[in-house]
Short mmCIF file of C-alpha atoms in Angstrom, two decimals:
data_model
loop_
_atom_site.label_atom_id
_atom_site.label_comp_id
_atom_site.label_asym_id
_atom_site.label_seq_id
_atom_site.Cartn_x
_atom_site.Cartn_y
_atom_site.Cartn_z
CA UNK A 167 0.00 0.00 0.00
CA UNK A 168 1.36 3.20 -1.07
CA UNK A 169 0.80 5.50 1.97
CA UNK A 170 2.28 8.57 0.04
CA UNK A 171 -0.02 8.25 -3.17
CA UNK A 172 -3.12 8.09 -1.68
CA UNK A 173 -2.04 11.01 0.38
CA UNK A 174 -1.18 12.88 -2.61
CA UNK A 175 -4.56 11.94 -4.80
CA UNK A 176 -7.29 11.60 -1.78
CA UNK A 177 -6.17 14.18 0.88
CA UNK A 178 -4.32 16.42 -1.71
CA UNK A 179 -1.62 16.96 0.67
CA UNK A 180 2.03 16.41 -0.80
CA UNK A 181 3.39 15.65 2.44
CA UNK A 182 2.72 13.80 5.85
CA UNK A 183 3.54 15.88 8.96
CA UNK A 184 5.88 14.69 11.36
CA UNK A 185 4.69 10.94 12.79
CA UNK A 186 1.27 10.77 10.86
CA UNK A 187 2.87 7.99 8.51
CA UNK A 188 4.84 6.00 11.21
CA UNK A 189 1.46 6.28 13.22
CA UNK A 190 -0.35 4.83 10.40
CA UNK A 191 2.36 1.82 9.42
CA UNK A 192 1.91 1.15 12.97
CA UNK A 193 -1.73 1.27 12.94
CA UNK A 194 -1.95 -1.15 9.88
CA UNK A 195 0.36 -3.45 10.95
CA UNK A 196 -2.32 -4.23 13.80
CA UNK A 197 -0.87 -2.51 16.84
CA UNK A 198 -2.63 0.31 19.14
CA UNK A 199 -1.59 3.85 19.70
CA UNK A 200 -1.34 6.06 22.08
CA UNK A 201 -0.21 9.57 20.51
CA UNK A 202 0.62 13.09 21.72
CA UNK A 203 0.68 15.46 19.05
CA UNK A 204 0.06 19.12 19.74
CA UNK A 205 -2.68 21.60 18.77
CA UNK A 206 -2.23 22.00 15.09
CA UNK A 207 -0.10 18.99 14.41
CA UNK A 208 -2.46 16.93 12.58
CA UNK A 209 -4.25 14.26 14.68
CA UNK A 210 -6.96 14.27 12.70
CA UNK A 211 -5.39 13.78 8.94
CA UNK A 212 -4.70 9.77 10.88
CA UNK A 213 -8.08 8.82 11.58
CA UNK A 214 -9.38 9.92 8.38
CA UNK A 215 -6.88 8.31 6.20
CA UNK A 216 -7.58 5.34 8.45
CA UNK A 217 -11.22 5.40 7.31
CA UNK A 218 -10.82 6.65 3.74
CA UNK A 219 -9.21 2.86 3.44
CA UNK A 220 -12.11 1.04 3.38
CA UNK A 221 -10.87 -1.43 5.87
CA UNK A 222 -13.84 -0.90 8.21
CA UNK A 223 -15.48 1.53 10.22
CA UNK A 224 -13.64 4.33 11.90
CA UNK A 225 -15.55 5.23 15.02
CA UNK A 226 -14.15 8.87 17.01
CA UNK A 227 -15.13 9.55 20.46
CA UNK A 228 -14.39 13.70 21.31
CA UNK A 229 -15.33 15.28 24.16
CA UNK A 230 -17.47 18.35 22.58
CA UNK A 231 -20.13 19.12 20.51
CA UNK A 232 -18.78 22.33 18.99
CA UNK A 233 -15.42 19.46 18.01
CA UNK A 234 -17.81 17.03 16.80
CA UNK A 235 -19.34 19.28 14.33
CA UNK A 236 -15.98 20.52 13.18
CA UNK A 237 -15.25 16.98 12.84
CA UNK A 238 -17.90 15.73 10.77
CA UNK A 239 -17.25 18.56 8.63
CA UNK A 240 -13.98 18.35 8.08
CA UNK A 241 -14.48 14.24 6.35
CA UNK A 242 -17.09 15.58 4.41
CA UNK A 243 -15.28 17.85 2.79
CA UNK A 244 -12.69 14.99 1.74
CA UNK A 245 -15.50 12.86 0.61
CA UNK A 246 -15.40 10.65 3.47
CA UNK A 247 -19.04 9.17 4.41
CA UNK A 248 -19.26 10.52 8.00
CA UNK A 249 -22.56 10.55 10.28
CA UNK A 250 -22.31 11.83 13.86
CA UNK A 251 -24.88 12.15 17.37
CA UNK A 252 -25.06 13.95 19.80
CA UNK A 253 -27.19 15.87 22.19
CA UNK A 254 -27.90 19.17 20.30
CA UNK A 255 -29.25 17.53 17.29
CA UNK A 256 -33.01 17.51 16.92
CA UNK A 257 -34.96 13.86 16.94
CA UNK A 258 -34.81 13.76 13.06
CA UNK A 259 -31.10 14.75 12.58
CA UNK A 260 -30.41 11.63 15.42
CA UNK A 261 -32.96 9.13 13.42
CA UNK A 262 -30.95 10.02 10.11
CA UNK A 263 -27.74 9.03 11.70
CA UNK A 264 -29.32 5.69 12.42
CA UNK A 265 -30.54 5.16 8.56
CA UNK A 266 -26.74 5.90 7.28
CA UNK A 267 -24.72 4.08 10.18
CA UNK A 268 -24.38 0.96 8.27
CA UNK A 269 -22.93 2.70 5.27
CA UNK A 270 -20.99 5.14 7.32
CA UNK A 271 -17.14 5.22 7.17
CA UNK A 272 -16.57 7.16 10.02
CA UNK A 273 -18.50 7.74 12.87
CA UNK A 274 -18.77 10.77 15.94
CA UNK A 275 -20.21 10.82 19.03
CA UNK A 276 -19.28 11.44 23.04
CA UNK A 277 -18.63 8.95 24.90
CA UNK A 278 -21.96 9.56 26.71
CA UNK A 279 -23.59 8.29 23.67
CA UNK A 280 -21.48 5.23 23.62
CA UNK A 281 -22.43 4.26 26.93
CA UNK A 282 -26.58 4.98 26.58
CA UNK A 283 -28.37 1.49 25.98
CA UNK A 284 -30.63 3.19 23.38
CA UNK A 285 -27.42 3.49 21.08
CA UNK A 286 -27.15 -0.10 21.12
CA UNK A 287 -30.04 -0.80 20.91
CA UNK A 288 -30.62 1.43 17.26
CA UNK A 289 -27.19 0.47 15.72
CA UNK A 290 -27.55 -3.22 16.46
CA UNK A 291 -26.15 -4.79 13.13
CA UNK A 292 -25.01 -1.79 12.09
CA UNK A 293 -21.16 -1.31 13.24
CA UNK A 294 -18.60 -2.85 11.77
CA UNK A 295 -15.65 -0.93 13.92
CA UNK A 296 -12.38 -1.30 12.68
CA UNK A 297 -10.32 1.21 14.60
CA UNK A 298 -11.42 3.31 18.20
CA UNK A 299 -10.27 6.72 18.32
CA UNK A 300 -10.53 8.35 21.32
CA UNK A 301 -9.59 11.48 20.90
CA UNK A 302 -8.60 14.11 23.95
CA UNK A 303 -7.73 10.82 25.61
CA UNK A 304 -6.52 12.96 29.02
CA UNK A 305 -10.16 13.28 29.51
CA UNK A 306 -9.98 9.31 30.39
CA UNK A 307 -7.28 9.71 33.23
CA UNK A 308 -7.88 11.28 36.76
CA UNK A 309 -4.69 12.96 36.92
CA UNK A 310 -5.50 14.39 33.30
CA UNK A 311 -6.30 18.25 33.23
CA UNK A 312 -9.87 17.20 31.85
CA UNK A 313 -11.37 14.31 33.92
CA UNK A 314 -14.47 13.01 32.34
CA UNK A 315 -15.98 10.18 34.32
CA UNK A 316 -17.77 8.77 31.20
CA UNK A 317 -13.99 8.74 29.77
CA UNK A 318 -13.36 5.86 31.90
CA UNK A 319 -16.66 3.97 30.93
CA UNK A 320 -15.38 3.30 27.23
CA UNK A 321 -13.37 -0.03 27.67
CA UNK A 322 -15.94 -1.42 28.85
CA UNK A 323 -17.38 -1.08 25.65
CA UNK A 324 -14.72 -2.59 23.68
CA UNK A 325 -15.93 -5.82 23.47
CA UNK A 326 -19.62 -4.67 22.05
CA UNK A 327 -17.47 -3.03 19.57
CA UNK A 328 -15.84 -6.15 18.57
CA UNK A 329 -12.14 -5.25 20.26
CA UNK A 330 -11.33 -2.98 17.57
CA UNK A 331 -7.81 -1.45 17.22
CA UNK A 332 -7.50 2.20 19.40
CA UNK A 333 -6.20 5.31 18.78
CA UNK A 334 -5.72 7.15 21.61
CA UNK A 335 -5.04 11.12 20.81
CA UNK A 336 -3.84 13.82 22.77
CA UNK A 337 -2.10 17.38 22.98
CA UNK A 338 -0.83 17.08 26.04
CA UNK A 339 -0.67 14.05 28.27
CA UNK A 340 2.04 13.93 31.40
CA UNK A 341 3.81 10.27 31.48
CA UNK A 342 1.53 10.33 34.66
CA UNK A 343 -1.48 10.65 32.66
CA UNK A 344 -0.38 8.00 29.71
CA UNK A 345 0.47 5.26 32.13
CA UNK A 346 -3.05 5.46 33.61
CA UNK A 347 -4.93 5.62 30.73
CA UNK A 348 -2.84 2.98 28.67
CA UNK A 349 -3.19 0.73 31.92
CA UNK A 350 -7.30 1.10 31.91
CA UNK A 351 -6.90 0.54 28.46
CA UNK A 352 -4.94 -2.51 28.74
CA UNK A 353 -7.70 -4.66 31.17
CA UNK A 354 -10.16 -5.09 27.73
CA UNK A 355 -7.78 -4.76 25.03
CA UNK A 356 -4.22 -7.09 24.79
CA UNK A 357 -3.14 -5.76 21.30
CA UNK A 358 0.55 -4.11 21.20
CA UNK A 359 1.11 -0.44 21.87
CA UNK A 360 2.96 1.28 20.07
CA UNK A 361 3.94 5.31 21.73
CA UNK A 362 4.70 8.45 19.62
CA UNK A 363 5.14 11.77 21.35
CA UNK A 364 5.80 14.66 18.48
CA UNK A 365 8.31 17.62 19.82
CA UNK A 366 6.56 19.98 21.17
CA UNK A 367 8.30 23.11 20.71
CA UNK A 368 6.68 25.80 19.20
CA UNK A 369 9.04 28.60 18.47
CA UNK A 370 6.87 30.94 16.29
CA UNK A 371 4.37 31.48 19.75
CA UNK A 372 5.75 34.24 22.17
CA UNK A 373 4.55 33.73 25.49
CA UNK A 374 4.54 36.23 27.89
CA UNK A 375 2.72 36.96 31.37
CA UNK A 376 1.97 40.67 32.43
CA UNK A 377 1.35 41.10 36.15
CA UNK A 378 -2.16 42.92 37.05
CA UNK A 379 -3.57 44.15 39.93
CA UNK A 380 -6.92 45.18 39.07
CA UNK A 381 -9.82 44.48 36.43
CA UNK A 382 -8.90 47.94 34.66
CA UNK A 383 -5.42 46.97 34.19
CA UNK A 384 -6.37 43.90 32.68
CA UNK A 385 -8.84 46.15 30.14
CA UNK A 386 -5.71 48.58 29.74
CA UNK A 387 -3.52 45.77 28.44
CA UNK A 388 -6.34 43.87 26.61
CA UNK A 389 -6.96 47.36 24.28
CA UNK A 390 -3.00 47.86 24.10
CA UNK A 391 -3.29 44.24 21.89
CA UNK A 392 -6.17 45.02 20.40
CA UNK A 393 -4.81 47.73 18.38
CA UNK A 394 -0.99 46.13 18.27
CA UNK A 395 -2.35 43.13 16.75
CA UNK A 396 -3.74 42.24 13.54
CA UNK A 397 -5.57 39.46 12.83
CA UNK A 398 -7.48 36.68 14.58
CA UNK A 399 -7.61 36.82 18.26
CA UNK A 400 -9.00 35.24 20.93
CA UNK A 401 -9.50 35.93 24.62
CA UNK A 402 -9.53 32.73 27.19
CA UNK A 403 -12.05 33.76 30.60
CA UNK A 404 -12.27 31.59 33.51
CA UNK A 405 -15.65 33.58 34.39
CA UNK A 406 -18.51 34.08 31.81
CA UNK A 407 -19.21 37.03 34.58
CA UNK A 408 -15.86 38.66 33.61
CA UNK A 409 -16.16 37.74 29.58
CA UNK A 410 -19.31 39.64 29.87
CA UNK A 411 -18.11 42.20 31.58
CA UNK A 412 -14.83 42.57 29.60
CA UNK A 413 -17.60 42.68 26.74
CA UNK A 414 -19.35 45.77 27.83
CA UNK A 415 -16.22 47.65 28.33
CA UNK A 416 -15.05 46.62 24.62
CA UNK A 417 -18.41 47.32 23.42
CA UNK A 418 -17.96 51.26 24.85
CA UNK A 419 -14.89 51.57 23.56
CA UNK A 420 -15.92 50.95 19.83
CA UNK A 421 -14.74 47.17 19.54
CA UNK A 422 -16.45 44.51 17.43
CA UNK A 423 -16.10 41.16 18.55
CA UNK A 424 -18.27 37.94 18.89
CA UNK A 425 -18.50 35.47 22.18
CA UNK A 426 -18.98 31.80 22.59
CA UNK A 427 -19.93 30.62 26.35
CA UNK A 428 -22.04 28.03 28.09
CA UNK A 429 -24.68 30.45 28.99
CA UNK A 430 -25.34 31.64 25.36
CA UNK A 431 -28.08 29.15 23.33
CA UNK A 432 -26.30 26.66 20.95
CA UNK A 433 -28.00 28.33 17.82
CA UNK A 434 -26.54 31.32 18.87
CA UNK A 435 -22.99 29.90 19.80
CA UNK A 436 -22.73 28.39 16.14
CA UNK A 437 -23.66 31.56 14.59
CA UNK A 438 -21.15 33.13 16.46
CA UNK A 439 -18.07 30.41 15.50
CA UNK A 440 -19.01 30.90 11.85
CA UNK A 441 -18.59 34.37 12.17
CA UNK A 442 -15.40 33.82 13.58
CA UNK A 443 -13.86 31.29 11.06
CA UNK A 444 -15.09 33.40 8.30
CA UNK A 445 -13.67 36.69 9.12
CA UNK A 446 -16.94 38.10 9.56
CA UNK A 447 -15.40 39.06 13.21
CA UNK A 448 -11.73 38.82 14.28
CA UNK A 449 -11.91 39.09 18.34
CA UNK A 450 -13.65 36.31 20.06
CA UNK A 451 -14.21 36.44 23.38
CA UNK A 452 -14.40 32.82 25.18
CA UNK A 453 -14.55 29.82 27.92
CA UNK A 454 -11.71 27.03 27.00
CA UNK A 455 -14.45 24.76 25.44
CA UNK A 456 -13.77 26.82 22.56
CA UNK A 457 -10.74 26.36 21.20
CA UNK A 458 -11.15 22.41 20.89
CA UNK A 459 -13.64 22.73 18.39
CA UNK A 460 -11.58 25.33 16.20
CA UNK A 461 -9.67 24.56 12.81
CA UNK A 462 -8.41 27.92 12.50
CA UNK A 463 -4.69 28.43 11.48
CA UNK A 464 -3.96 31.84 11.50
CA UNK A 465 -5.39 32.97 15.18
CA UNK A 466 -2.59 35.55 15.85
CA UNK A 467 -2.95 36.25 19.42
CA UNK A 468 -4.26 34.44 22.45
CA UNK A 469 -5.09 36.19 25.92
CA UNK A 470 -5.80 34.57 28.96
CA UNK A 471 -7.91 36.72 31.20
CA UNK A 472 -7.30 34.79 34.60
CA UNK A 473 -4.78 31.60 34.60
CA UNK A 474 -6.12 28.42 33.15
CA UNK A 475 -6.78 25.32 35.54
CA UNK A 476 -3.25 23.59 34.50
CA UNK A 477 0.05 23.82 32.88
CA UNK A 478 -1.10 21.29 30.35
CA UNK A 479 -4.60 23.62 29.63
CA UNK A 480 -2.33 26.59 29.35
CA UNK A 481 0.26 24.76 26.90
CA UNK A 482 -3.07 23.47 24.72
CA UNK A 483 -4.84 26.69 24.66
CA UNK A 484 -1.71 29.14 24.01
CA UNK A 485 -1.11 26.41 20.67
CA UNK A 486 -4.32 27.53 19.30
CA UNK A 487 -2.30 30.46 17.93
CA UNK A 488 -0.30 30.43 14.77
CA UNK A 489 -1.16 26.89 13.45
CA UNK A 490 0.32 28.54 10.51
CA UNK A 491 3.33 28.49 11.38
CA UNK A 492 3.62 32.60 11.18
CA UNK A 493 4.85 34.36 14.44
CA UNK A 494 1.59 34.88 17.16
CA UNK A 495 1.82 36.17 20.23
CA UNK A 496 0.38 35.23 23.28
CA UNK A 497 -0.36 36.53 27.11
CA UNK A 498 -1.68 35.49 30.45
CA UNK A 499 -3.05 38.54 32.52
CA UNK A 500 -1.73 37.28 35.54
CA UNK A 501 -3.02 38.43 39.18
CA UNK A 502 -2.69 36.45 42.58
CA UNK A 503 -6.16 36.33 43.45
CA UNK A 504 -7.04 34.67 40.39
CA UNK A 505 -5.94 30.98 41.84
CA UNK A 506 -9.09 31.35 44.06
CA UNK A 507 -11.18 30.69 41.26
CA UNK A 508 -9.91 27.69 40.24
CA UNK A 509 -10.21 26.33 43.81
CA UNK A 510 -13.85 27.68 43.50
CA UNK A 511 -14.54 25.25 40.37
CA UNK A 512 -12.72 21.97 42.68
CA UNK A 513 -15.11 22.58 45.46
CA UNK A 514 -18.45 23.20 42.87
CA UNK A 515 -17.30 20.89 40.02
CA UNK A 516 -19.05 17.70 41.43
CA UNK A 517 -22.36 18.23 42.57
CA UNK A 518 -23.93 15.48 43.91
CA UNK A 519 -26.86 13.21 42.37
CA UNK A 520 -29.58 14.58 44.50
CA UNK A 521 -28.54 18.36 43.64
CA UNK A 522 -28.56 17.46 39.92
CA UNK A 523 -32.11 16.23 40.35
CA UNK A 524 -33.46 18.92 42.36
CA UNK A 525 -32.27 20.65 39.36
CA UNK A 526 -34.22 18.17 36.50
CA UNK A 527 -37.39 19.29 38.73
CA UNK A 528 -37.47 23.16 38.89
CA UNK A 529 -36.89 22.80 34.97
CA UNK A 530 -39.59 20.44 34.63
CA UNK A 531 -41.95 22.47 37.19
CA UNK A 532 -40.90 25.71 35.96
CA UNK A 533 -39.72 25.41 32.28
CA UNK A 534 -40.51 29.23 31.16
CA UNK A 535 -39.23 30.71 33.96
CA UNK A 536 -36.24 28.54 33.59
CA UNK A 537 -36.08 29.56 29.65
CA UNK A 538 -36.19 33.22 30.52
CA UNK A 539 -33.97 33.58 33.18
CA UNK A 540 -31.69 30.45 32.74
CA UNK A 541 -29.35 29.44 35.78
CA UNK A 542 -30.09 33.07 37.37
CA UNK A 543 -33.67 31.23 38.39
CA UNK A 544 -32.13 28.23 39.22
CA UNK A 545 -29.88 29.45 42.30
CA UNK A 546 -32.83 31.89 43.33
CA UNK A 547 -35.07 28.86 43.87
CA UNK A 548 -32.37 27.00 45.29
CA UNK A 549 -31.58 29.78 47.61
CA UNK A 550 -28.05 30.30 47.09
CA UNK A 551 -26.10 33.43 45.98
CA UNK A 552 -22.68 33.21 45.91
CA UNK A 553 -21.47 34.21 42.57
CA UNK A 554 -18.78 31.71 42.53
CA UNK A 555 -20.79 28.57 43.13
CA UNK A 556 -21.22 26.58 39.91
CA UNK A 557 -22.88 23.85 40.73
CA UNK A 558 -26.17 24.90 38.49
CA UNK A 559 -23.73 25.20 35.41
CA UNK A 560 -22.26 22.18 36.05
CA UNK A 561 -25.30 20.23 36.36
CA UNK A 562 -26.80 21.68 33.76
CA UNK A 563 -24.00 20.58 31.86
CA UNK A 564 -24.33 16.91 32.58
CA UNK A 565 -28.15 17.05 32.43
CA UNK A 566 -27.25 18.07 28.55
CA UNK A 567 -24.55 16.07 28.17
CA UNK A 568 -26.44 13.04 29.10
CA UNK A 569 -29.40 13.74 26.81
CA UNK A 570 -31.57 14.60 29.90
CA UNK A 571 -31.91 17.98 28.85
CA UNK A 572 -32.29 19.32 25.06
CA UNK A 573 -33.20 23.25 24.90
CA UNK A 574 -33.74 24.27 21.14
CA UNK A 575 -34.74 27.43 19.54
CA UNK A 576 -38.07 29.47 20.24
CA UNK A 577 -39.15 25.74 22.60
CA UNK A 578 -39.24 25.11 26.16
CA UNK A 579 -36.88 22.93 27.46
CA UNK A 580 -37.06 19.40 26.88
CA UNK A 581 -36.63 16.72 29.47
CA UNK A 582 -36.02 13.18 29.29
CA UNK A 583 -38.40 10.57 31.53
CA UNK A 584 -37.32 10.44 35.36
CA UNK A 585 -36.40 6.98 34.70
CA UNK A 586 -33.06 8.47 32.55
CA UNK A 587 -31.68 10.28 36.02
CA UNK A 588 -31.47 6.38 37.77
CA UNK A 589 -28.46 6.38 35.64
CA UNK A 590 -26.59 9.38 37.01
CA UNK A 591 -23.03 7.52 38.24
CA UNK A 592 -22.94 7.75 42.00
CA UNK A 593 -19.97 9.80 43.24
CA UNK A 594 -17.03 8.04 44.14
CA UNK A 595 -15.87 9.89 47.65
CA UNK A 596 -12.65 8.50 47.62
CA UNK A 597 -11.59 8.95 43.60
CA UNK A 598 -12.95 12.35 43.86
CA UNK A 599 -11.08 12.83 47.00
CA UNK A 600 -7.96 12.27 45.02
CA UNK A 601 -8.91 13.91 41.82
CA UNK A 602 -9.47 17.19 44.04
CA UNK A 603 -6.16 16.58 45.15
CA UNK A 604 -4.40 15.82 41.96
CA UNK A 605 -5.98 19.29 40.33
CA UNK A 606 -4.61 21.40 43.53
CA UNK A 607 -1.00 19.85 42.77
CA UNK A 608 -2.06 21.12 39.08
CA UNK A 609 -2.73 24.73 40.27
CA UNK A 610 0.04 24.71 42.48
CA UNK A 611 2.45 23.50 39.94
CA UNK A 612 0.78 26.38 37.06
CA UNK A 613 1.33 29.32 40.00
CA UNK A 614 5.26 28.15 40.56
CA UNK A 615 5.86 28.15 36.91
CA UNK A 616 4.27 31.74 36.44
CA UNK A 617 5.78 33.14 39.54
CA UNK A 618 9.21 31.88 38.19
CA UNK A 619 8.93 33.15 34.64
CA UNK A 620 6.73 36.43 35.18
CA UNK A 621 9.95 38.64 35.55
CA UNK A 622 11.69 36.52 32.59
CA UNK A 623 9.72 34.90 30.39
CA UNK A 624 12.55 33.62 27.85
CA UNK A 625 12.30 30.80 29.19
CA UNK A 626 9.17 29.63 30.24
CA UNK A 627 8.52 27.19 26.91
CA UNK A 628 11.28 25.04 28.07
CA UNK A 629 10.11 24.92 31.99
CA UNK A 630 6.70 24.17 30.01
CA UNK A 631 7.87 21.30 27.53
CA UNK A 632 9.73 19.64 30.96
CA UNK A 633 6.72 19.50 32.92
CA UNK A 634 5.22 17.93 29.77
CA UNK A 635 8.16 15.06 29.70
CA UNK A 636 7.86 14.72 33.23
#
C-alpha cells in the first residue's frame, strides 16, 4: 500500500507531517496507539486516512459538541461518508444518523452516547468498527487536566465493539497521565502499543505573562493588543461574569467582537463560531471549550484573562495560535487572586446526584421561567447566591450532556423521563477525593511556573515542555 499516493490523490496533501505515517504503518500493521501530538499537528489527517481505506469503520469519540461538528465537517469535505450524534441535534437529525450508520465510514459521538443502551439498541447490526479513536484521551485519566468520568466507561465497551484497534489522541498528556490511561486501556484490550510523542516546541508562539492588579489593568492591556495586533484573536475567561463584563467595556470603547460561552443558546454559539472562522469578526471572546472545536490556522494572538486550571490547559490553549506556522503572540493577565477561582470550580465541580435532580425538577416544574432567566432562576429557587458557586452550570452541563436535557430554539426545554436520572453515576468519595487533590497539585504546579517566569519569560517554553516530559 502506497501510503504517500493516496495522500497525494485523496487528501491532496504532498506531504505527511511529522509521525502521521509512522502512526499509520503502525496502525496497519495491527498494533494500538497512544499519541501526543500538539494543537495544530495533525491528529486528525490519521483517523481519516484510516477510514478513507475502506478497511472498516472508523468510530471517534471527542469530548465536545462544537469538536464534533468541526469533525464531521472536516471528512465531508474529503469525501469521506461521516454521520455523527449527539445531544444538540433535533430527533430527526439523530434518526438520520441511524438510517446511514451501516454505510458510514466514520462515525462521531461522546462517549456519553457510547455508553446509553438506546445506542445499542438502534445500531444493532449496524457497526462494523475497525479502529477506536478516542480522541482528547486525558479526559480518560484522573490525573489528566480534563477528567471526564464517562472517559473511563469506554473499555468497557470494547468488546460490544468487537475489540477494535484504538487510537488514543492527545495534545498534552504527562507520562503520569499516559500510564493510567494505557493501563485502563490494557484490562479489555491485549493488542501491542505502540507510543509516539511529536516535539513539542513551538518557536513561532511568544509567550509572555503581564502582572495585574486590578480588572482595569487587565482592560488597559487587553486594548494595548487590540490595536498592536492584527488578525485573529482570541481571549480565554475563567468567568462568563468577567467575559461579559470585559464585553461591555469593549463594546464602549468601539470594539467589534463575537462570544462563545455556556450560557449563550447553541443556535446562537454556532452563529457566532461561523462568524469567527469566516472573518466576519476577528476578536472572540471565550470559555476554554472553545478552542477544541476550532480549525483555525492563523489565530494571531491568544489572551488569557485569569490563569487556566493547568500547565497542560495553558500549553493546549496558548497552541491555538499560529497553526500557521507565522509568528503569534500570546499573554496570560496574571493576578494572585485569580488561583481562588480555580479552587472555587474543585469545590463546585461535582455536585452530587440529588442536587442534579433537584435541578431536573425546577426545569420540569418551571420550564418558562427557567427559559427566561436560565441558571439566574435556578440558584434563586435554590436559595443560594454566591457568585462563585457553579454547581447549576455544572449540572446543567451533565443534564445536557447526558441527553436529559435538550433546549432548542423558540421551545421550552425538553426533558427526558425520570427513569433516565437512575443512571446518574454515583460519586465516588474517595476517587474524587484524590482527583481534588491531583488538580490542587495542578494549580500549584501552574502558580510556581508563572511566579518563576513572570519577571523573565525567555524561558518559560522550556520549563513548560519539561513538565510535559515529566
Amino acid at each position: 500500500m502506497d501510503l504517500q499516493q493516496i495522500l497525494q490523490e485523496k487528501f491532496k496533501k504532498e506531504a505527511f507531517r511529522e509521525g502521521q505515517k509512522e502512526i499509520l504503518e503502525k496502525a496497519l500493521a495491527g498494533q494500538n496507539i497512544f499519541a501526543t501530538i500538539p494543537t495544530g499537528g495533525g491528529k486528525s489527517l490519521c483517523y481519516q486516512f484510516l477510514a478513507g481505506l475502506g478497511l472498516g469503520q472508523v468510530m471517534v469519540i471527542s469530548p465536545l459538541v462544537a469538536l464534533i461538528d468541526d469533525q464531521d465537517k472536516e471528512a465531508k469535505e474529503l469525501g469521506l461518508k461521516s454521520v455523527k450524534i449527539h445531544s444538540n441535534m433535533d430527533q430527526k437529525a439523530k434518526l438520520k444518523f441511524f438510517h446511514q450508520l451501516a454505510e458510514a465510514e466514520i462515525i462521531f459521538l461522546t462517549p456519553e452516547r457510547l455508553i446509553q443502551s438506546e445506542f445499542w439498541q438502534k445500531s444493532q447490526g449496524l457497526l462494523k468498527i475497525k479502529y477506536l479513536v478516542i480522541d482528547e484521551v486525558h479526559c480518560m485519566s484522573q490525573w489528566g487536566s480534563d477528567f471526564r468520568p464517562d472517559y473511563t466507561r469506554i473499555p468497557d465497551y470494547l468488546e460490544a465493539l468487537n475489540h477494535p484497534q484504538i487510537l488514543a489522541l492527545t495534545a498534552t498528556a504527562t507520562r503520569q497521565v499516559k500510564e493510567d490511561v494505557v493501563s485502563r486501556l490494557k484490562q479489555k484490550n491485549t493488542k501491542d502499543w505502540f507510543s509516539y510523542a511529536a516535539p513539542l516546541e513551538r518557536p513561532n508562539i511568544t509567550i509572555q505573562i503581564y502582572e495585574c492588579y486590578s480588572f482595569n489593568d487587565k482592560i488597559e492591556r487587553i486594548k494595548y493588543w487590540l490595536q498592536k495586533i492584527n488578525g485573529p484573536k482570541i481571549i480565554y475567561f475563567s468567568l462568563i461574569q468577567n467575559l461579559e463584563k470585559v464585553s461591555e467595556e469593549l463594546n464602549k470603547l468601539g470594539f467589534q467582537y463575537t462570544k462563545y460561552h455556556g450560557q449563550i443558546p447553541s443556535h446562537i454559539k454556532l452563529k457566532n463560531q461561523k462568524a469567527y472562522f469566516n472573518n466576519l469578526h476577528s476578536l472572540m471572546l471565550a470559555t476554554p471549550a472553545f478552542g477544541l472545536g476550532v480549525n483555525k490556522p492563523d489565530i494571531r494572538l491568544v489572551v488569557h484573562f485569569e490563569m487556566p486550571q493547568s500547565i497542560e490547559a495553558f500549553y493546549q490553549e496558548v497552541g491555538r495560535a499560529g497553526r500557521d506556522g507565522l509568528s503569534s503572540q500570546t499573554e496570560l493577565l496574571y493576578n494572585q487572586d485569580d488561583g481562588e477561582i480555580h479552587l472555587d470550580f474543585l469545590k463546585w465541580n461535582h455536585p452530587e446526584p440529588g442536587f442534579i435532580i433537584s435541578i431536573y425538577n425546577l426545569i420540569l416544574d418551571y420550564p418558562e421561567r427557567y427559559q427566561q432567566q436560565g441558571a439566574d432562576f435556578l440558584r434563586e429557587k435554590l436559595n443560594f447566591y454566591n457568585k462563585r458557586d457553579f454547581r447549576v452550570e455544572t449540572a446543567l452541563n451533565l443534564l445536557k450532556r447526558w441527553d436529559i436535557l435538550i433546549e432548542t430554539k423558540d421551545k421550552p426545554p425538553q426533558l427526558a423521563p425520570r427513569d433516565k436520572l437512575i443512571s446518574i453515576p454515583d460519586i465516588d468519595e474517595k476517587l474524587y477525593a484524590l482527583r481534588k487533590k491531583a488538580a490542587q497539585m495542578r494549580l500549584l504546579q501552574l502558580i510556581q511556573l508563572i511566579e518563576k517566569n513572570k519577571e523573565d519569560f525567555s524561558q518559560i517554553q522550556k520549563d513548560i515542555l519539561d513538565y510535559l516530559n515529566l
